[in-house]
PDB file of C-alpha atoms in Angstrom:
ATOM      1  CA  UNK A   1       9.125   8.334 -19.753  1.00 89.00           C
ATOM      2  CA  UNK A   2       8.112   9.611 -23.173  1.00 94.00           C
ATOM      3  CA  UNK A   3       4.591  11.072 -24.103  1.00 93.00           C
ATOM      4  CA  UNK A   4       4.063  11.516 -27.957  1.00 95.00           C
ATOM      5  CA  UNK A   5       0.632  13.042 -28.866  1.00 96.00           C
ATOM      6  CA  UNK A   6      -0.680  13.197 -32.013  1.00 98.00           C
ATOM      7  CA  UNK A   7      -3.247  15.390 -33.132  1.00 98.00           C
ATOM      8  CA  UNK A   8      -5.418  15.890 -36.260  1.00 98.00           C
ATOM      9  CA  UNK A   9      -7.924  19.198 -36.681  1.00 98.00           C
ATOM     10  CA  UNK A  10     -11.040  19.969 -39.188  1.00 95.00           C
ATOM     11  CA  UNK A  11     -10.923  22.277 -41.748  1.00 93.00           C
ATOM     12  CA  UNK A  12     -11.763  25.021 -39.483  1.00 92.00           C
ATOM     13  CA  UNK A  13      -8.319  24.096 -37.041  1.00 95.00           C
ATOM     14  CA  UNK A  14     -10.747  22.767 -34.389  1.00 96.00           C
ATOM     15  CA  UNK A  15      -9.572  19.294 -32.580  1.00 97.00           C
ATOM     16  CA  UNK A  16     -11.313  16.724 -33.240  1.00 98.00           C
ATOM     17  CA  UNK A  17      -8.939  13.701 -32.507  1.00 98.00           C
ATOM     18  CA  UNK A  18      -5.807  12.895 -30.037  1.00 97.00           C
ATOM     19  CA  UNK A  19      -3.933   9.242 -29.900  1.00 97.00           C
ATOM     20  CA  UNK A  20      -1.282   9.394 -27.073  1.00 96.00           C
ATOM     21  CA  UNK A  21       1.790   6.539 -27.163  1.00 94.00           C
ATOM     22  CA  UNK A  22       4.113   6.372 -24.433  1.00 92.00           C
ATOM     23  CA  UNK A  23       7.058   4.794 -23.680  1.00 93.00           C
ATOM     24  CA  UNK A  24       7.093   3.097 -21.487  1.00 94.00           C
ATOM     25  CA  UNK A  25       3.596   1.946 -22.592  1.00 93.00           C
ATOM     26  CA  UNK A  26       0.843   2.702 -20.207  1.00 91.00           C
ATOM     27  CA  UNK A  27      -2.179   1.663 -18.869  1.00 92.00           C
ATOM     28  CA  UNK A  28      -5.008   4.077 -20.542  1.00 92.00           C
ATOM     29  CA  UNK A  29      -7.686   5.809 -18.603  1.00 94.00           C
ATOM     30  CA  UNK A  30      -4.978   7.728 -16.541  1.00 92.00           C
ATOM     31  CA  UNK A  31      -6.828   9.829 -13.740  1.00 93.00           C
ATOM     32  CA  UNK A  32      -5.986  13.753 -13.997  1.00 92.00           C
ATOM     33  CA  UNK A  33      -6.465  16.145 -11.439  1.00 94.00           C
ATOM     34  CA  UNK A  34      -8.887  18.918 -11.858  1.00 92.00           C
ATOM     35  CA  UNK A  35      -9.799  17.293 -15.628  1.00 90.00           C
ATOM     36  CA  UNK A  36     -11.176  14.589 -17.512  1.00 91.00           C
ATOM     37  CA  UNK A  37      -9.490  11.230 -17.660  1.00 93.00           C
ATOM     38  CA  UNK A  38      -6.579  10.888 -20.586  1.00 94.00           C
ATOM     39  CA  UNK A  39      -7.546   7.810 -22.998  1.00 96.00           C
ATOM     40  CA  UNK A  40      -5.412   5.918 -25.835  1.00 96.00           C
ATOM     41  CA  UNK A  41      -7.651   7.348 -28.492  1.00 97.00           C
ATOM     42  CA  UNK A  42     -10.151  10.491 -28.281  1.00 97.00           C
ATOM     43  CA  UNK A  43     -12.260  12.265 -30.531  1.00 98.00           C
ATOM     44  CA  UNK A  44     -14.059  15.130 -30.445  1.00 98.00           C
ATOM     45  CA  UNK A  45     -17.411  16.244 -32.821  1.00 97.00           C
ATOM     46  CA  UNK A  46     -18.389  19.730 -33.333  1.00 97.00           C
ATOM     47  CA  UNK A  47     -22.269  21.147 -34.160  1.00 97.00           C
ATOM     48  CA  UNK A  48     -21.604  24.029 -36.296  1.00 95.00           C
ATOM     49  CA  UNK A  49     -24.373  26.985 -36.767  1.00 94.00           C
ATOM     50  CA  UNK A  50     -24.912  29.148 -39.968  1.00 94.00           C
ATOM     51  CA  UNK A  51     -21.884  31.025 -39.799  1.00 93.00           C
ATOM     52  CA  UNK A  52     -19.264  28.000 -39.081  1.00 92.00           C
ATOM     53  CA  UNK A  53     -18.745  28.304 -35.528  1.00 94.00           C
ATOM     54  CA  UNK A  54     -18.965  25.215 -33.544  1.00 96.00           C
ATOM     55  CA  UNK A  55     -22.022  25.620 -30.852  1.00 97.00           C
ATOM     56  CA  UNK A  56     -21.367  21.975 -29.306  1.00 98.00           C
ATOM     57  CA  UNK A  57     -18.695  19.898 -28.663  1.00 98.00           C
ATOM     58  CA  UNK A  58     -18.664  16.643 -27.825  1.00 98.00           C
ATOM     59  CA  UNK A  59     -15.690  14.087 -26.622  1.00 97.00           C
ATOM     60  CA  UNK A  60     -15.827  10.346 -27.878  1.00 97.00           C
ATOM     61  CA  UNK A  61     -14.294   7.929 -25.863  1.00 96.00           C
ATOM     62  CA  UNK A  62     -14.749   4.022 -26.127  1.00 94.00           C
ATOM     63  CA  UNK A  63     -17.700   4.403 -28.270  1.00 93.00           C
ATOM     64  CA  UNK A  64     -19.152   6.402 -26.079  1.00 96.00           C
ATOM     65  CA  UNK A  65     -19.895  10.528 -26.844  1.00 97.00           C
ATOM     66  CA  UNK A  66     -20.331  12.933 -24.119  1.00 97.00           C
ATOM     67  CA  UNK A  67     -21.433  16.787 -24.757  1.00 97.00           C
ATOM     68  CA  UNK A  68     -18.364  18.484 -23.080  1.00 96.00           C
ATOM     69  CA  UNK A  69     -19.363  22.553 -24.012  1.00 97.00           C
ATOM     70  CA  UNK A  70     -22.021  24.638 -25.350  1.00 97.00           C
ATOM     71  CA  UNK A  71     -21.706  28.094 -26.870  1.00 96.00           C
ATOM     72  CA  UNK A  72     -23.880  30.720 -27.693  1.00 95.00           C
ATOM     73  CA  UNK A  73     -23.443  33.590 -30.215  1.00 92.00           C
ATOM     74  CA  UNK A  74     -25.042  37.106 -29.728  1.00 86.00           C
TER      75      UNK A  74
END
């Protein structure tokens, strides 16, 4: 089996998208254990504050967007 990954960032080298191809090809949402489910095609969307530092994150998956993380800055 071969995995490729390819991954694009934002200017500030956060992820914000991940298309997996395999050969051979697979059957996408595959289950993970202990972790969210591996799709075709994710994204990701980032709520920055003043200073540029992302304060939500949120993973978009079949036109769907789920908040995945939340920081806070002191």
């Amino acid at each position: 089996k071969i995995e490729i990954n390819n991954y694009k960032y934002d200017k500030f080298n956060n992820l914000i998208e991940v298309i997996r191809n395999s050969i051979p090809k697979e059957t996408y949402p595959i289950p993970v254990v202990g972790g969210r489910f591996h799709y075709e095609i994710e994204k990701y969307r980032y709520v920055y504050n003043k200073d540029n530092l992302w304060i939500e994150k949120y993973w978009i998956v079949e036109d769907k967007e789920y908040l995945i993380e939340k920081r806070k800055f002191k």
